[in-house]
């Protein structure tokens, strides 16, 4: 049984992937989001699977391994939203979100350019695991 199959029944976390711009109301000085222009995609993320996979990537080798999956996901996703990750880490997060929700954006060609050899090999290994799990169904 692959790691992907083991984690299918675990709790998931909803996250928003958004192009959210805040606008300031000049008259009242209040900030608000323009709901007509904002595009949001809510996806469910299996935080156990996310944490397990992200710790395998060398670009996340400095991440504390003693955090539980939810805390690790929250920390990494907050850094992702705040654009506080390296480009390699950014593409890793996007890949791991993409394998859980196909609508989540992922730039494969750029990821392959910026990942080191080990992370590219890991990417191929994960894709093979997913492919094998589909073939087994």
Coordinates of N, CA and C in Angstrom, one line a residue:
X1 N 0.9 -1.2 0.0 CA 0.0 0.0 0.0 C 0.9 1.2 0.0
X2 N 0.7 2.1 -0.9 CA 1.5 3.3 -1.0 C 1.1 4.3 0.1
X3 N 2.0 5.3 0.3 CA 1.8 6.4 1.3 C 0.5 7.1 0.9
X4 N 0.3 7.3 -0.3 CA -0.9 8.0 -0.8 C -2.2 7.3 -0.4
X5 N -2.2 6.0 -0.5 CA -3.4 5.2 -0.2 C -3.6 5.2 1.3
X6 N -2.6 5.2 2.1 CA -2.7 5.1 3.6 C -3.4 6.4 4.1
X7 N -3.2 7.5 3.5 CA -3.6 8.8 4.0 C -5.0 9.2 3.4
X8 N -5.7 8.4 2.7 CA -6.9 8.8 2.1 C -8.0 9.2 3.1
X9 N -8.0 8.5 4.2 CA -9.1 8.7 5.2 C -8.8 9.7 6.3
X10 N -7.7 10.3 6.2 CA -7.3 11.3 7.3 C -8.0 12.6 7.1
X11 N -8.0 13.3 8.2 CA -8.7 14.6 8.2 C -8.0 15.5 7.2
X12 N -8.8 16.4 6.6 CA -8.3 17.4 5.7 C -8.5 18.8 6.2
X13 N -7.8 19.7 5.6 CA -7.9 21.1 6.0 C -8.3 21.9 4.7
X14 N -9.3 22.8 4.8 CA -9.6 23.6 3.7 C -8.7 24.9 3.7
X15 N -8.2 25.2 2.6 CA -7.4 26.4 2.4 C -7.9 27.2 1.2
X16 N -7.7 28.4 1.2 CA -8.1 29.3 0.1 C -6.9 29.7 -0.7
X17 N -7.0 29.5 -2.0 CA -5.9 30.0 -2.9 C -6.6 31.1 -3.6
X18 N -6.1 32.3 -3.4 CA -6.8 33.5 -3.9 C -5.9 34.5 -4.5
X19 N -6.5 35.3 -5.4 CA -5.8 36.5 -5.9 C -6.5 37.6 -5.1
X20 N -6.2 37.7 -3.8 CA -6.9 38.6 -3.0 C -6.2 40.0 -2.9
X21 N -6.9 41.0 -3.4 CA -6.3 42.3 -3.3 C -7.3 43.1 -2.3
X22 N -6.7 43.9 -1.4 CA -7.5 44.7 -0.5 C -7.5 46.1 -1.1
X23 N -8.7 46.7 -0.9 CA -8.8 48.1 -1.4 C -9.2 48.9 -0.2
X24 N -8.8 50.1 -0.2 CA -9.1 51.0 0.9 C -10.2 51.9 0.5
X25 N -11.2 52.0 1.3 CA -12.4 52.9 1.1 C -11.9 54.3 1.5
X26 N -11.8 55.2 0.5 CA -11.3 56.6 0.8 C -12.2 57.3 1.7
X27 N -13.5 57.2 1.6 CA -14.4 57.9 2.5 C -14.4 57.5 3.9
X28 N -14.4 56.2 4.2 CA -14.5 55.7 5.5 C -13.1 55.2 6.1
X29 N -12.1 55.1 5.2 CA -10.8 54.6 5.6 C -10.8 53.1 6.0
X30 N -11.8 52.4 5.6 CA -11.9 51.0 5.9 C -11.4 50.1 4.7
X31 N -10.8 49.0 5.1 CA -10.3 48.1 4.0 C -11.4 47.1 3.8
X32 N -11.5 46.7 2.5 CA -12.5 45.7 2.1 C -12.0 44.9 0.9
X33 N -12.5 43.8 0.7 CA -12.1 43.0 -0.5 C -13.2 43.1 -1.5
X34 N -12.8 43.3 -2.7 CA -13.7 43.4 -3.8 C -14.2 42.0 -4.2
X35 N -15.3 41.6 -3.8 CA -15.8 40.3 -4.0 C -16.1 40.0 -5.5
X36 N -16.4 41.0 -6.3 CA -16.7 40.7 -7.7 C -15.4 40.4 -8.5
X37 N -14.3 40.9 -8.1 CA -13.1 40.7 -8.8 C -12.2 39.6 -8.2
X38 N -12.5 39.2 -7.0 CA -11.6 38.3 -6.4 C -12.0 36.9 -6.8
X39 N -11.0 36.1 -7.2 CA -11.2 34.7 -7.5 C -10.6 33.9 -6.4
X40 N -11.4 33.0 -5.8 CA -10.9 32.1 -4.8 C -11.2 30.7 -5.1
X41 N -10.3 29.8 -4.8 CA -10.5 28.4 -5.0 C -10.2 27.8 -3.6
X42 N -11.2 27.2 -3.0 CA -11.0 26.5 -1.8 C -10.7 25.0 -2.1
X43 N -9.7 24.5 -1.5 CA -9.3 23.1 -1.7 C -9.1 22.5 -0.3
X44 N -9.4 21.2 -0.3 CA -9.1 20.4 0.9 C -7.7 19.8 0.8
X45 N -7.0 20.0 1.9 CA -5.6 19.5 1.9 C -5.5 18.5 3.0
X46 N -5.0 17.3 2.7 CA -4.7 16.3 3.6 C -3.3 16.7 4.2
X47 N -3.4 17.2 5.4 CA -2.2 17.8 6.0 C -1.1 16.7 6.4
X48 N -1.6 15.5 6.7 CA -0.7 14.4 7.0 C 0.1 14.1 5.7
X49 N -0.5 13.9 4.6 CA 0.1 13.6 3.4 C 1.1 14.8 3.0
X50 N 0.6 16.0 3.1 CA 1.4 17.2 2.8 C 2.7 17.2 3.6
X51 N 2.5 17.0 4.9 CA 3.7 17.1 5.8 C 4.7 16.0 5.5
X52 N 4.1 14.8 5.3 CA 5.0 13.6 5.0 C 5.8 13.8 3.7
X53 N 5.1 14.4 2.7 CA 5.8 14.6 1.4 C 6.8 15.7 1.5
X54 N 6.4 16.8 2.1 CA 7.3 18.0 2.1 C 8.6 17.7 2.8
X55 N 8.5 16.9 3.8 CA 9.8 16.6 4.6 C 10.7 15.8 3.7
X56 N 10.3 15.2 2.7 CA 11.1 14.4 1.8 C 12.0 15.3 0.8
X57 N 11.5 16.5 0.6 CA 12.2 17.4 -0.3 C 13.4 18.1 0.4
X58 N 14.6 18.1 -0.3 CA 15.8 18.6 0.3 C 15.7 20.1 0.5
X59 N 14.8 20.8 -0.3 CA 14.7 22.3 -0.1 C 13.9 22.6 1.2
X60 N 13.4 21.6 1.9 CA 12.7 21.7 3.2 C 13.5 21.0 4.3
X61 N 14.8 20.7 4.1 CA 15.5 19.9 5.0 C 15.7 20.6 6.4
X62 N 15.5 22.0 6.4 CA 15.7 22.7 7.7 C 14.4 22.8 8.5
X63 N 13.3 22.2 8.0 CA 12.0 22.3 8.6 C 12.0 21.4 9.9
X64 N 11.5 21.9 11.0 CA 11.5 21.1 12.2 C 10.6 19.8 12.0
X65 N 11.2 18.7 12.2 CA 10.5 17.5 12.0 C 9.6 17.0 13.2
X66 N 9.7 17.7 14.3 CA 8.9 17.4 15.5 C 7.6 18.0 15.5
X67 N 7.2 18.9 14.6 CA 5.9 19.5 14.5 C 4.9 18.5 14.0
X68 N 3.6 18.6 14.6 CA 2.6 17.8 14.0 C 2.2 18.3 12.6
X69 N 1.5 17.5 11.9 CA 1.2 17.8 10.5 C 0.4 19.1 10.3
X70 N -0.6 19.3 11.2 CA -1.4 20.6 11.0 C -0.5 21.8 11.3
X71 N 0.3 21.8 12.3 CA 1.2 22.9 12.6 C 2.2 23.1 11.5
X72 N 2.8 22.1 11.0 CA 3.7 22.2 9.9 C 3.1 22.8 8.7
X73 N 1.9 22.2 8.3 CA 1.2 22.8 7.2 C 0.9 24.3 7.4
X74 N 0.3 24.6 8.6 CA 0.0 26.0 8.8 C 1.2 26.9 8.7
X75 N 2.3 26.5 9.2 CA 3.6 27.3 9.2 C 4.0 27.5 7.8
X76 N 4.1 26.4 7.0 CA 4.6 26.5 5.6 C 3.6 27.2 4.7
X77 N 2.3 27.0 4.9 CA 1.3 27.7 4.1 C 1.3 29.2 4.4
X78 N 1.5 29.6 5.6 CA 1.6 31.0 6.0 C 2.8 31.6 5.3
X79 N 3.9 30.9 5.3 CA 5.1 31.4 4.6 C 4.9 31.5 3.1
X80 N 4.2 30.6 2.6 CA 3.9 30.5 1.2 C 3.0 31.8 0.8
X81 N 2.0 32.0 1.6 CA 1.1 33.1 1.3 C 1.8 34.5 1.5
X82 N 2.7 34.5 2.4 CA 3.5 35.8 2.7 C 4.7 35.9 1.7
X83 N 4.8 34.9 0.8 CA 6.0 34.9 -0.1 C 7.3 34.9 0.6
X84 N 7.4 34.1 1.7 CA 8.6 34.0 2.4 C 9.4 32.7 2.2
X85 N 9.1 32.0 1.1 CA 9.8 30.8 0.8 C 10.8 31.0 -0.4
X86 N 11.7 30.1 -0.5 CA 12.6 30.2 -1.7 C 11.8 29.7 -2.9
X87 N 12.3 30.0 -4.1 CA 11.6 29.6 -5.3 C 11.4 28.1 -5.3
X88 N 12.4 27.3 -4.9 CA 12.3 25.9 -4.9 C 11.2 25.4 -3.9
X89 N 11.2 26.0 -2.7 CA 10.1 25.7 -1.8 C 8.7 26.1 -2.3
X90 N 8.6 27.2 -2.9 CA 7.4 27.7 -3.5 C 6.8 26.6 -4.5
X91 N 7.6 26.2 -5.4 CA 7.2 25.2 -6.3 C 6.9 23.8 -5.7
X92 N 7.6 23.5 -4.6 CA 7.3 22.3 -3.9 C 5.9 22.3 -3.3
X93 N 5.6 23.5 -2.6 CA 4.2 23.7 -2.0 C 3.2 23.6 -3.1
X94 N 3.4 24.2 -4.2 CA 2.4 24.2 -5.3 C 2.2 22.8 -5.9
X95 N 3.3 22.1 -6.0 CA 3.2 20.7 -6.5 C 2.4 19.9 -5.5
X96 N 2.7 20.0 -4.2 CA 1.9 19.1 -3.3 C 0.5 19.5 -3.1
X97 N 0.2 20.8 -3.4 CA -1.2 21.2 -3.4 C -1.9 20.7 -4.7
X98 N -1.1 20.7 -5.8 CA -1.7 20.3 -7.1 C -2.0 18.8 -7.1
X99 N -1.2 18.0 -6.4 CA -1.5 16.6 -6.5 C -2.7 16.2 -5.6
X100 N -3.2 17.2 -4.8 CA -4.4 17.0 -4.0 C -5.6 17.6 -4.7
X101 N -5.3 18.6 -5.5 CA -6.4 19.3 -6.2 C -5.9 19.8 -7.6
X102 N -6.4 19.2 -8.6 CA -5.9 19.5 -10.0 C -6.0 21.0 -10.4
X103 N -7.0 21.7 -9.8 CA -7.2 23.1 -10.1 C -6.1 24.0 -9.5
X104 N -5.4 23.5 -8.5 CA -4.3 24.3 -7.9 C -3.2 24.5 -8.8
X105 N -2.7 25.7 -9.0 CA -1.7 26.0 -10.1 C -0.3 25.4 -9.7
X106 N 0.3 24.9 -10.7 CA 1.7 24.4 -10.6 C 2.4 24.5 -11.9
X107 N 3.6 25.2 -11.9 CA 4.4 25.4 -13.1 C 5.5 24.3 -13.2
X108 N 5.2 23.3 -13.9 CA 6.1 22.1 -14.0 C 7.4 22.5 -14.6
X109 N 7.4 23.2 -15.7 CA 8.7 23.5 -16.3 C 9.6 24.3 -15.4
X110 N 9.1 25.3 -14.7 CA 9.9 26.1 -13.9 C 10.4 25.3 -12.7
X111 N 9.5 24.5 -12.1 CA 9.9 23.7 -11.0 C 11.1 22.8 -11.4
X112 N 11.1 22.2 -12.5 CA 12.2 21.3 -13.0 C 13.4 22.1 -13.2
X113 N 13.3 23.4 -13.5 CA 14.5 24.2 -13.7 C 15.2 24.6 -12.4
X114 N 14.3 24.8 -11.3 CA 14.9 25.4 -10.1 C 15.2 24.3 -9.1
X115 N 14.5 23.1 -9.1 CA 14.8 22.1 -8.2 C 16.2 21.4 -8.5
X116 N 16.8 21.0 -7.4 CA 18.1 20.3 -7.6 C 17.8 18.9 -8.1
X117 N 18.9 18.1 -8.4 CA 18.7 16.8 -8.9 C 17.9 15.9 -8.0
X118 N 18.2 15.9 -6.7 CA 17.5 15.1 -5.7 C 16.0 15.4 -5.7
X119 N 15.7 16.7 -5.7 CA 14.2 17.0 -5.7 C 13.5 16.7 -7.0
X120 N 14.2 16.8 -8.1 CA 13.6 16.3 -9.4 C 13.4 14.8 -9.3
X121 N 14.3 14.1 -8.8 CA 14.2 12.6 -8.7 C 13.0 12.3 -7.7
X122 N 12.9 13.0 -6.6 CA 11.8 12.8 -5.7 C 10.5 13.1 -6.4
X123 N 10.4 14.2 -7.1 CA 9.2 14.5 -7.9 C 8.8 13.4 -8.8
X124 N 9.7 12.8 -9.5 CA 9.4 11.7 -10.4 C 9.0 10.5 -9.6
X125 N 9.6 10.2 -8.4 CA 9.2 9.1 -7.6 C 7.7 9.3 -7.1
X126 N 7.4 10.5 -6.7 CA 6.0 10.8 -6.2 C 5.0 10.6 -7.4
X127 N 5.3 11.1 -8.6 CA 4.5 10.9 -9.7 C 4.3 9.4 -10.0
X128 N 5.4 8.6 -9.9 CA 5.3 7.2 -10.1 C 4.4 6.6 -9.1
X129 N 4.5 6.9 -7.8 CA 3.7 6.4 -6.8 C 2.2 6.7 -7.1
X130 N 1.9 7.9 -7.5 CA 0.5 8.2 -7.9 C 0.0 7.4 -9.0
X131 N 0.9 7.3 -10.1 CA 0.5 6.5 -11.2 C 0.3 5.0 -10.9
X132 N 1.2 4.5 -10.0 CA 1.0 3.1 -9.6 C -0.3 2.9 -8.8
X133 N -0.6 3.8 -8.0 CA -1.9 3.7 -7.2 C -3.1 3.8 -8.1
X134 N -3.0 4.5 -9.2 CA -4.1 4.6 -10.1 C -4.3 3.2 -10.8
X135 N -3.1 2.7 -11.2 CA -3.1 1.4 -11.9 C -3.6 0.3 -11.0
X136 N -3.4 0.4 -9.7 CA -3.9 -0.7 -8.8 C -5.4 -0.6 -8.5
X137 N -6.0 0.5 -8.8 CA -7.5 0.6 -8.6 C -8.3 -0.1 -9.6

